[in-house]
Coordinates of C-alpha atoms in Angstrom, one line a residue:
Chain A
X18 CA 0.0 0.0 0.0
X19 CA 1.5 3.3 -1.6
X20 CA 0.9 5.1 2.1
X21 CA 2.3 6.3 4.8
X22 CA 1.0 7.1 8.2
X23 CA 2.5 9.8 9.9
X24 CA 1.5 9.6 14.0
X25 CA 2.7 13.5 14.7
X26 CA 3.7 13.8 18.9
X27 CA 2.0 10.6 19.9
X28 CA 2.0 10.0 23.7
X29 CA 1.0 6.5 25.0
X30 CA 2.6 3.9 23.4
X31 CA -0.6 1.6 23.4
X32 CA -1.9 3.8 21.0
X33 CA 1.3 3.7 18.6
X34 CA 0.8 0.1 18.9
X35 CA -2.2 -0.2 18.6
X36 CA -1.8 1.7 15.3
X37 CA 0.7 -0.5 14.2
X38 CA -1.3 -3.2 14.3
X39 CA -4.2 -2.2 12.9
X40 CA -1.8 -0.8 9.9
X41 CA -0.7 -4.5 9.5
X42 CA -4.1 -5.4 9.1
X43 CA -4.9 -3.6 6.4
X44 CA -1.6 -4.0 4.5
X45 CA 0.0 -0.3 5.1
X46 CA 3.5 -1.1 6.7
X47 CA 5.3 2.0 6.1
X48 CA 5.1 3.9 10.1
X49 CA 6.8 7.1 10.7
X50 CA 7.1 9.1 14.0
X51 CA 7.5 12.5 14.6
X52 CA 8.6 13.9 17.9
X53 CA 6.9 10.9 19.5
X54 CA 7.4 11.2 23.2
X55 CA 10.3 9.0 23.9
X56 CA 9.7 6.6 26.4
X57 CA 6.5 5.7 25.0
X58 CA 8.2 5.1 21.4
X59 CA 10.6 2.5 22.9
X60 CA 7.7 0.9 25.4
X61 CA 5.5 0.5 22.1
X62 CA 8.8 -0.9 20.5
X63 CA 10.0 -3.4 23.1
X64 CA 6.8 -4.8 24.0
X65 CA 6.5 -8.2 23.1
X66 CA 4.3 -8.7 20.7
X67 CA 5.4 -5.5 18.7
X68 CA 4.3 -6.0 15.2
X69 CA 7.0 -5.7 12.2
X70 CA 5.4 -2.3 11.0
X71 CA 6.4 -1.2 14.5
X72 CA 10.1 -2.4 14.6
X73 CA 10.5 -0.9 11.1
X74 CA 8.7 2.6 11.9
X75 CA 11.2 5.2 11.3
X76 CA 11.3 8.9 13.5
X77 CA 11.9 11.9 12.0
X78 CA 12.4 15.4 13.3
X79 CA 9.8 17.4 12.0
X80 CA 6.6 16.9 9.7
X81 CA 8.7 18.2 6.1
X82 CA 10.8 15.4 6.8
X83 CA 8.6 12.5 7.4
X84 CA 6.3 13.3 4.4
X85 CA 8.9 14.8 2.1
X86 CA 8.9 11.6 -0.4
X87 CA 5.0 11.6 -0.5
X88 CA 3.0 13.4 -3.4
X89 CA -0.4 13.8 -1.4
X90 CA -0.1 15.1 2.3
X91 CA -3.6 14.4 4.5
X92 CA -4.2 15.5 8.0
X93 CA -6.8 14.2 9.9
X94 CA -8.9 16.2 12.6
X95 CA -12.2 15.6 14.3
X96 CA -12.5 19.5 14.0
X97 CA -14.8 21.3 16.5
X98 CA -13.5 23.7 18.8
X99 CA -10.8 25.8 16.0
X100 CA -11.2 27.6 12.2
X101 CA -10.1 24.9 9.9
X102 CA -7.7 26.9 7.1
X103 CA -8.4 23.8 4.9
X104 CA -10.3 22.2 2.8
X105 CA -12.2 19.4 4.7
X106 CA -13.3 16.2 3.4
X107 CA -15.3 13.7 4.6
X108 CA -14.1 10.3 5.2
X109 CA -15.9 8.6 2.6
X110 CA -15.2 11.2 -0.2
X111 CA -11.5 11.4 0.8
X112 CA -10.6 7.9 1.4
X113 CA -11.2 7.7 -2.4
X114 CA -9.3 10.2 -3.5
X115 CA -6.2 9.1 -1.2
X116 CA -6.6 5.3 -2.8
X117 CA -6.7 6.8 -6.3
X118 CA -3.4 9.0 -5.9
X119 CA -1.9 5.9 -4.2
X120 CA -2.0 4.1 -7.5
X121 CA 0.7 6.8 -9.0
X122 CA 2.3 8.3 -6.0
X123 CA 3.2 7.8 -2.0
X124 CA 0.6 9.5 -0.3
X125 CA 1.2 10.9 3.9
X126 CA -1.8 10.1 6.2
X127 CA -1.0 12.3 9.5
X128 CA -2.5 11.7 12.9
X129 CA -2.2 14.2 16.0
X130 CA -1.6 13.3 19.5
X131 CA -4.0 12.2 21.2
X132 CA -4.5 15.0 23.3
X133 CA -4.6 17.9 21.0
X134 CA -4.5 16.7 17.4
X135 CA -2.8 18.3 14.5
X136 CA -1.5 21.6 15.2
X137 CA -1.9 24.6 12.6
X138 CA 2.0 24.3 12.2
X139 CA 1.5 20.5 11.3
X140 CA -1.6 21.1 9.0
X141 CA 0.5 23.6 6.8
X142 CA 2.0 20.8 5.3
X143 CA -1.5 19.4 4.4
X144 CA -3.4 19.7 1.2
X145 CA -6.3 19.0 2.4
X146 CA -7.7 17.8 5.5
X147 CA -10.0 14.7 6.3
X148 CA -12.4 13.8 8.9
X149 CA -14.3 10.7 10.4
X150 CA -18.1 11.4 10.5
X151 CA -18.5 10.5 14.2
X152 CA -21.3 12.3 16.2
X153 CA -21.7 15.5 16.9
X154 CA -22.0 15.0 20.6
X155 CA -19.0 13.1 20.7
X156 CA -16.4 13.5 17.9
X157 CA -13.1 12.8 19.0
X158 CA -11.8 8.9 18.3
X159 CA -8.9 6.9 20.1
X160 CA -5.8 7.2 18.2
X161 CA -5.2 3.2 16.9
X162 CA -9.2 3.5 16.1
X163 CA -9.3 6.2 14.1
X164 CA -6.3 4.7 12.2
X165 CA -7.9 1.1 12.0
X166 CA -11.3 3.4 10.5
X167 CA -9.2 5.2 8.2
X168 CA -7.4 2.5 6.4
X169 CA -10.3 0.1 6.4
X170 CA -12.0 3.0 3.9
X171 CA -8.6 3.2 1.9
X172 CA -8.1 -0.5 1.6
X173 CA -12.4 -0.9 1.0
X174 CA -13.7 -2.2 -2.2
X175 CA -16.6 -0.6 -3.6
X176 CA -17.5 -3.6 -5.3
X177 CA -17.7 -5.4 -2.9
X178 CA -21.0 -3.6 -1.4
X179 CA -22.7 -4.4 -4.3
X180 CA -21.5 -8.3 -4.7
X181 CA -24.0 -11.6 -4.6
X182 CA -23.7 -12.4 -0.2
X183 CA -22.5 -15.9 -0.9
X184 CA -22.8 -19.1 -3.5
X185 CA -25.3 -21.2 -2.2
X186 CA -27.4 -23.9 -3.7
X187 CA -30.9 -23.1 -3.5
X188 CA -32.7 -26.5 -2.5
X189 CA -34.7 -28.4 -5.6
X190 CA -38.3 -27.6 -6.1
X191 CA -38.5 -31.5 -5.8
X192 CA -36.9 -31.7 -2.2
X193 CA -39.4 -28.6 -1.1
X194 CA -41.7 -30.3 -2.1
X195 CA -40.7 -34.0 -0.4
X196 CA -40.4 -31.8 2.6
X197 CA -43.7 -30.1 2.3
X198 CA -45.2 -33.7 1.7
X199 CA -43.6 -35.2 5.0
X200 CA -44.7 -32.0 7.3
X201 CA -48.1 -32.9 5.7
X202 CA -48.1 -36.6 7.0
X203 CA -46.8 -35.5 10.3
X204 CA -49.0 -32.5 11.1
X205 CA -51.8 -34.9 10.2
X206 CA -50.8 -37.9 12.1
X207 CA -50.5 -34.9 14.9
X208 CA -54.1 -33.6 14.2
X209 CA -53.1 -30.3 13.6
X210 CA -54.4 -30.5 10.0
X211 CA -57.9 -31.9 9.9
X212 CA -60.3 -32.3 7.9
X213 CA -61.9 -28.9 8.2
X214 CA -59.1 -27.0 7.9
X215 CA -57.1 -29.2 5.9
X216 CA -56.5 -27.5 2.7
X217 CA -55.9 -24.0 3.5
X218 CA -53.7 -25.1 6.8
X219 CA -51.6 -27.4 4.2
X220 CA -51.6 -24.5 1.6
X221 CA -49.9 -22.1 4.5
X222 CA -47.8 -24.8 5.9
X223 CA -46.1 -25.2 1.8
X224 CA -46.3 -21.6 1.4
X225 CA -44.2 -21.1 4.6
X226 CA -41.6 -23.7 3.8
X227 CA -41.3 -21.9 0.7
X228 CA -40.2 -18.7 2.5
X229 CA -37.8 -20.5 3.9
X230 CA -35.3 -20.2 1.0
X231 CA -33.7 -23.3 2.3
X232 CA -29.8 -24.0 0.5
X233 CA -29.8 -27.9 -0.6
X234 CA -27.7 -28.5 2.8
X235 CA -30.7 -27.0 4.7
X236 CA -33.5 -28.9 2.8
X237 CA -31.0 -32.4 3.4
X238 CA -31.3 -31.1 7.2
X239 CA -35.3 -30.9 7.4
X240 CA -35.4 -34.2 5.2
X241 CA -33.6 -35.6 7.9
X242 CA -35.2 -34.5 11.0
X243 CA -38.9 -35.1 9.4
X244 CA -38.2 -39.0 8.6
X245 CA -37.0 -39.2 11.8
X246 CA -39.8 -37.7 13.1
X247 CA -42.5 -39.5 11.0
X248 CA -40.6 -42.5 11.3
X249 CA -41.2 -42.5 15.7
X250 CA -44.7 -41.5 15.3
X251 CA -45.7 -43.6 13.1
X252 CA -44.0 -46.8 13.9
Chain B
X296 CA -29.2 3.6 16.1
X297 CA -31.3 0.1 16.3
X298 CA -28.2 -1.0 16.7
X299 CA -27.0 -3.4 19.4
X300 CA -23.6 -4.6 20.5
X301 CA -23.2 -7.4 21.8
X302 CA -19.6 -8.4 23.4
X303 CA -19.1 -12.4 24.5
X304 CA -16.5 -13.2 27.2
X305 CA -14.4 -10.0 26.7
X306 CA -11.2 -9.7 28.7
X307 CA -9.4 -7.2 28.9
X308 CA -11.0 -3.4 30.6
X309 CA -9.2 -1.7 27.9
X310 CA -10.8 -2.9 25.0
X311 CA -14.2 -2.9 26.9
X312 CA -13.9 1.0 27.2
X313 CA -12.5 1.2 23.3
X314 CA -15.6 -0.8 22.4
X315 CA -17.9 1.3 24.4
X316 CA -16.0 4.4 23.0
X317 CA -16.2 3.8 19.5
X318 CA -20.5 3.1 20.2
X319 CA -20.4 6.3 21.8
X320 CA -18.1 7.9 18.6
X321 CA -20.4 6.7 15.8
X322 CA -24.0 6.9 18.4
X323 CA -24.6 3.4 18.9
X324 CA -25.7 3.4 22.6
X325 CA -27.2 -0.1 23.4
X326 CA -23.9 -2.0 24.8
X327 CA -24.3 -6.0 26.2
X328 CA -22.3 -7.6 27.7
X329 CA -22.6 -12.0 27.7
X330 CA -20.0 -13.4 30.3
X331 CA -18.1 -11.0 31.1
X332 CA -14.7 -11.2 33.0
X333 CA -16.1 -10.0 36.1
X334 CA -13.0 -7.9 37.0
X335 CA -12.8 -6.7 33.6
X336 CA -15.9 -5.5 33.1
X337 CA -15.8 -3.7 36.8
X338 CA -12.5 -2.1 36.1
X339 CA -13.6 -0.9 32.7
X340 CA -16.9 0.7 34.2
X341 CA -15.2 2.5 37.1
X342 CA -12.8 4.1 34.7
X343 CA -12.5 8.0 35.3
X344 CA -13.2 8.6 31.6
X345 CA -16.0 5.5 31.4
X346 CA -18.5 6.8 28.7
X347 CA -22.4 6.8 29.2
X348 CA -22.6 3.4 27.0
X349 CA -20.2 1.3 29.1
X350 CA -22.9 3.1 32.4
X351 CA -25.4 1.8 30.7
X352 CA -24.6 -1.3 29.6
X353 CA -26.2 -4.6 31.0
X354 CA -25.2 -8.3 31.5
X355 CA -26.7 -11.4 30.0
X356 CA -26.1 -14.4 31.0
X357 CA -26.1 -16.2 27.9
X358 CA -25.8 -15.1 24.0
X359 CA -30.1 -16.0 23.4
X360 CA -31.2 -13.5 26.5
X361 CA -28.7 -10.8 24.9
X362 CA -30.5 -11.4 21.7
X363 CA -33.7 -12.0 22.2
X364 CA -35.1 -8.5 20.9
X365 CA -33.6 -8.4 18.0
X366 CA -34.8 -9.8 14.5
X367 CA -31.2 -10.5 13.3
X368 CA -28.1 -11.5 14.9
X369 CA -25.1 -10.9 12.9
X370 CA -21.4 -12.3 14.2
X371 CA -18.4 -11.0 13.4
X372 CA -15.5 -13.0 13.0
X373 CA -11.8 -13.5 11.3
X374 CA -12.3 -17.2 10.0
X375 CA -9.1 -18.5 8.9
X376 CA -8.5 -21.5 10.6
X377 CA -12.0 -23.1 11.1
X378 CA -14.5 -24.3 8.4
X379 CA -17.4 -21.7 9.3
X380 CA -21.3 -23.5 8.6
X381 CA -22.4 -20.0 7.8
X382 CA -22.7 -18.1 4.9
X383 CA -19.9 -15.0 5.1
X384 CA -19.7 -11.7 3.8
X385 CA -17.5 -8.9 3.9
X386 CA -18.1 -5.9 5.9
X387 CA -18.7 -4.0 2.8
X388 CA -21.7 -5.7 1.7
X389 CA -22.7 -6.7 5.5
X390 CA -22.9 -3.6 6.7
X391 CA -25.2 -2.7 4.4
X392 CA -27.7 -5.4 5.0
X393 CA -27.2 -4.5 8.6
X394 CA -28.1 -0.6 8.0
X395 CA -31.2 -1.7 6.0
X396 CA -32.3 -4.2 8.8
X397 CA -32.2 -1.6 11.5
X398 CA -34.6 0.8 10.0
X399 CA -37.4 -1.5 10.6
X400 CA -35.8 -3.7 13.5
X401 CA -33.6 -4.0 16.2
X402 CA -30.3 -5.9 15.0
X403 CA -27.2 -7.3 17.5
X404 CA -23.9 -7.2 16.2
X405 CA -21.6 -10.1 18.3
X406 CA -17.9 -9.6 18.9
X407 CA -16.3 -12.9 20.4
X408 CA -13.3 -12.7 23.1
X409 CA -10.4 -11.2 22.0
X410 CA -8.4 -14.7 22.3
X411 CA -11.2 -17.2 20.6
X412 CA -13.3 -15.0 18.9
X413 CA -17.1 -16.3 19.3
X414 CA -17.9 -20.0 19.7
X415 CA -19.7 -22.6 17.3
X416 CA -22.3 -21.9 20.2
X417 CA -22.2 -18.2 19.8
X418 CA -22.7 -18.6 16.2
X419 CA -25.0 -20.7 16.2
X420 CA -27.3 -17.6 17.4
X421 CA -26.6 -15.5 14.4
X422 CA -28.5 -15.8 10.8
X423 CA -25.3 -15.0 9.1
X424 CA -21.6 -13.8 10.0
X425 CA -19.4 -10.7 8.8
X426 CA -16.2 -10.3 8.3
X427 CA -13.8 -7.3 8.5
X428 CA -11.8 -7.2 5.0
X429 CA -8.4 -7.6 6.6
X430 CA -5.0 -9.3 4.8
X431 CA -4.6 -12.7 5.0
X432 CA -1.0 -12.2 7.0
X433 CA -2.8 -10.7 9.5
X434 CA -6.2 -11.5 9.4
X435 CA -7.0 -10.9 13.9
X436 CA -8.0 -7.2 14.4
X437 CA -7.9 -5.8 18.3
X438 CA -11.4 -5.8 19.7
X439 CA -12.0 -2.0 20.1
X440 CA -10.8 -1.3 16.8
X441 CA -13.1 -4.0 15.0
X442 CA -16.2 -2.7 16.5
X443 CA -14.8 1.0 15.8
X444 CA -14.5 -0.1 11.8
X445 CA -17.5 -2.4 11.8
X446 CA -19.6 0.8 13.0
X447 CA -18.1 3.0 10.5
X448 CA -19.3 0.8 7.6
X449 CA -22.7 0.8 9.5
X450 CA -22.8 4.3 9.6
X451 CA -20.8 5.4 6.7
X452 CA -22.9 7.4 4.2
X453 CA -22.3 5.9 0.3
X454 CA -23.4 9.1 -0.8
X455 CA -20.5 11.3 1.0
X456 CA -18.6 9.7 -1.0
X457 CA -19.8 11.2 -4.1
X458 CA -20.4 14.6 -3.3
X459 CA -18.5 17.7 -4.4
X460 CA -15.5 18.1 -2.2
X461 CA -16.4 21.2 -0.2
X462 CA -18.1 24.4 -1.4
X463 CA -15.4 27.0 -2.3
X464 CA -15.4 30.2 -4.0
X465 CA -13.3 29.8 -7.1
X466 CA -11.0 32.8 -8.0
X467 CA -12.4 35.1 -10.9
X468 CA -10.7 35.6 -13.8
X469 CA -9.9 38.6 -13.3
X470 CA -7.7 38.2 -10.1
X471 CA -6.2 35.3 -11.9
X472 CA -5.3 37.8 -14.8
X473 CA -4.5 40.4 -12.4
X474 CA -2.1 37.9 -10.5
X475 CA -0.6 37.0 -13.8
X476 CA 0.4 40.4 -14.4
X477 CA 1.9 40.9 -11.0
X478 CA 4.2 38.0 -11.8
X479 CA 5.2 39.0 -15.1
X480 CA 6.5 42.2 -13.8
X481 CA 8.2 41.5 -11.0
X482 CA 9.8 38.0 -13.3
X483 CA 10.7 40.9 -16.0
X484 CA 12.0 42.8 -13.3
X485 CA 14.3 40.4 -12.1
X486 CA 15.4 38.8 -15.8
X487 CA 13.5 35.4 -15.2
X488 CA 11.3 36.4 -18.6
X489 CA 13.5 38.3 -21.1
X490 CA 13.4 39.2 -24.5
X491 CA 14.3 36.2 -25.7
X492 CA 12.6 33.8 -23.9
X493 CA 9.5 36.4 -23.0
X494 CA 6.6 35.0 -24.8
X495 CA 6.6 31.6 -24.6
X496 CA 8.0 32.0 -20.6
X497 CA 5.3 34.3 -19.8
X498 CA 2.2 32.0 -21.5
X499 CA 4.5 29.1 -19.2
X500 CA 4.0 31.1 -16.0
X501 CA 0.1 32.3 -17.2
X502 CA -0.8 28.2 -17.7
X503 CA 0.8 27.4 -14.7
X504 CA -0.9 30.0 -12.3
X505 CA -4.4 28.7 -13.6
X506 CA -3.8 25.1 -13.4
X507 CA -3.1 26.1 -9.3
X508 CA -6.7 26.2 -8.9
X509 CA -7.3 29.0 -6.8
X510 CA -10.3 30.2 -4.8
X511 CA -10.7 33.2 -4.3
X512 CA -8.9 33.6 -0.8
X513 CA -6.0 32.4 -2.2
X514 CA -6.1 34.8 -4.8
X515 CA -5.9 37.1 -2.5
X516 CA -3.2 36.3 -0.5
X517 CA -1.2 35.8 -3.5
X518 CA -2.1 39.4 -5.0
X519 CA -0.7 40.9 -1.3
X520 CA 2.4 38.9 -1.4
X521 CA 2.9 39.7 -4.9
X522 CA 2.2 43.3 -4.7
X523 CA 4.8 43.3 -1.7
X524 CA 7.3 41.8 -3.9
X525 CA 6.7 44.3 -6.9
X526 CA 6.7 47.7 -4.2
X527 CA 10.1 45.9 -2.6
X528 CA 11.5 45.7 -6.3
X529 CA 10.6 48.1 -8.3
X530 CA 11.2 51.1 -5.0

């Protein structure tokens, strides 16, 4: 993944971890540090199971530094309180504009501490800026969560939203209807369907095993279960 | 949000809290608990910073009481190493399904514990289970950060991702022009554009200013700075 994320004066090295990891689960391996606060850099770094993005992260001195190979600079903020300078995108709109430049260019994700975000001085080297649509009432994230939501947009496939849930093999008209014709026997044998009601209990009992959408497994399943069942009451 | 989530045999207090805090971030407000480490779950609550959601969260005893008001029950898991008798599908198309449910019905999204994930038993509860689209290397996401990205999806608005950027005022013409004026001068002034070059340089300089894209803020600042330039220059 063409993409870096930047984690500008992180503080709690759970969090840097916690970003690491979450950057491992979405493919993005390239970490960078600026001015992270020291001892929780090499806590998140020793601990012991520190992921490989985290051993490799790199630290740099300032923000021009640690994005000065990438083509596309982002800052993330969960505004509120200050004038945003910037352009703001939503998360949705500018998670697919960073996976488009991606395909030509490295592009620089940047994350704030946790305790005061980005500042202006570290948004200067933004293009634009991009936030998470969390509530109004409560916008700020975690740090490793707000990375985990941000690459899980990036790395998302479009497609995918709009694909068939799963193969399945519907179940033959033939075994719905096998099925259908052992409920009958049963529910008769039972006395729930008599002669009064008969047809139009039968005709709901079919029509409801027809909602079913039963897979071939399923209808193999009921099959199953009915014989067994007709079989004890009968016998 | 009709929204329900539903945690089984959670752990740790940490990512009890993230959970809770990532409902609270995207206003999912119905948190259960099903077997909770006892400590955990105390420890987590009587945090300083515990959020309204993990106040008001209650204990089941078992996966069906946590469930029971809901008309689908969705689990999450990571697969990989066992054969899953569900169907599957990715959080992309999942979380669609699950936003459509919930505007008619109360759904429950289960999270397993963060060693085991959920059960054949747990699962057994659900209609169908999701999965988060993460790389096969590292397939496991932490707990607080899955239900933080699962929520996003849930939330996520498809049609953010097609609107128009942001709403800016475009630079007119004119200021462009006016801009591109500024810049020949002072480039004259200094030799940049000469006679021999002047043309061609100056329609180089002229395409280049407009392909900056300015609105009209910018335009502005650049006209100050250049006109500052120019006084400094030419006095």
């Amino acid at each position: 993944m063409n993409l870096r994320v930047v984690l500008v004066s992180p503080r709690n090295p759970l969090n840097i971890g916690a970003a690491a990891r979450a950057m491992s689960n979405f493919g993005c391996l390239d970490l960078r540090l600026v001015n992270a606060y020291d001892v929780a850099y090499r806590e998140a770094k020793s601990a012991v199971n520190a992921s490989q993005v985290l051993q490799g992260a790199r630290e740099y001195a300032t923000v021009a530094q640690a994005v000065a190979d990438c083509a596309l600079v982002v800052g993330t903020t969960s505004i509120g309180h200050r004038a945003l300078e910037h352009p703001l995108r939503r998360l949705e709109l500018g998670g697919r504009a960073i996976a488009r430049k991606m395909a030509s260019a490295p592009v620089a994700l940047l994350f704030g501490s946790e305790k005061f975000g980005l500042s202006n001085d570290d948004m200067s080297h933004c293009h634009w800026l991009m936030r998470i649509p969390t509530r109004a009432e409560h916008e700020s994230m975690n740090l490793g969560q707000a990375v985990a939501v941000c690459l899980y947009e990036i790395a998302r496939n479009p497609a995918a939203a709009k694909a068939k849930p799963e193969v399945t093999v519907e179940a033959r008209g033939e075994d719905m209807e096998r099925i259908t014709q052992l409920m009958k026997e049963i529910l008769e044998h039972c006395e729930y369907i008599h002669e009064r009601t008969g047809e139009s209990m039968y005709l709901k009992v079919r029509r409801q095993l027809r909602r079913t959408h039963m897979t071939a497994q399923d209808a193999n399943l009921w099959l199953g279960m009915l014989r067994k069942i007709k079989w004890k009451l009968l016998s």
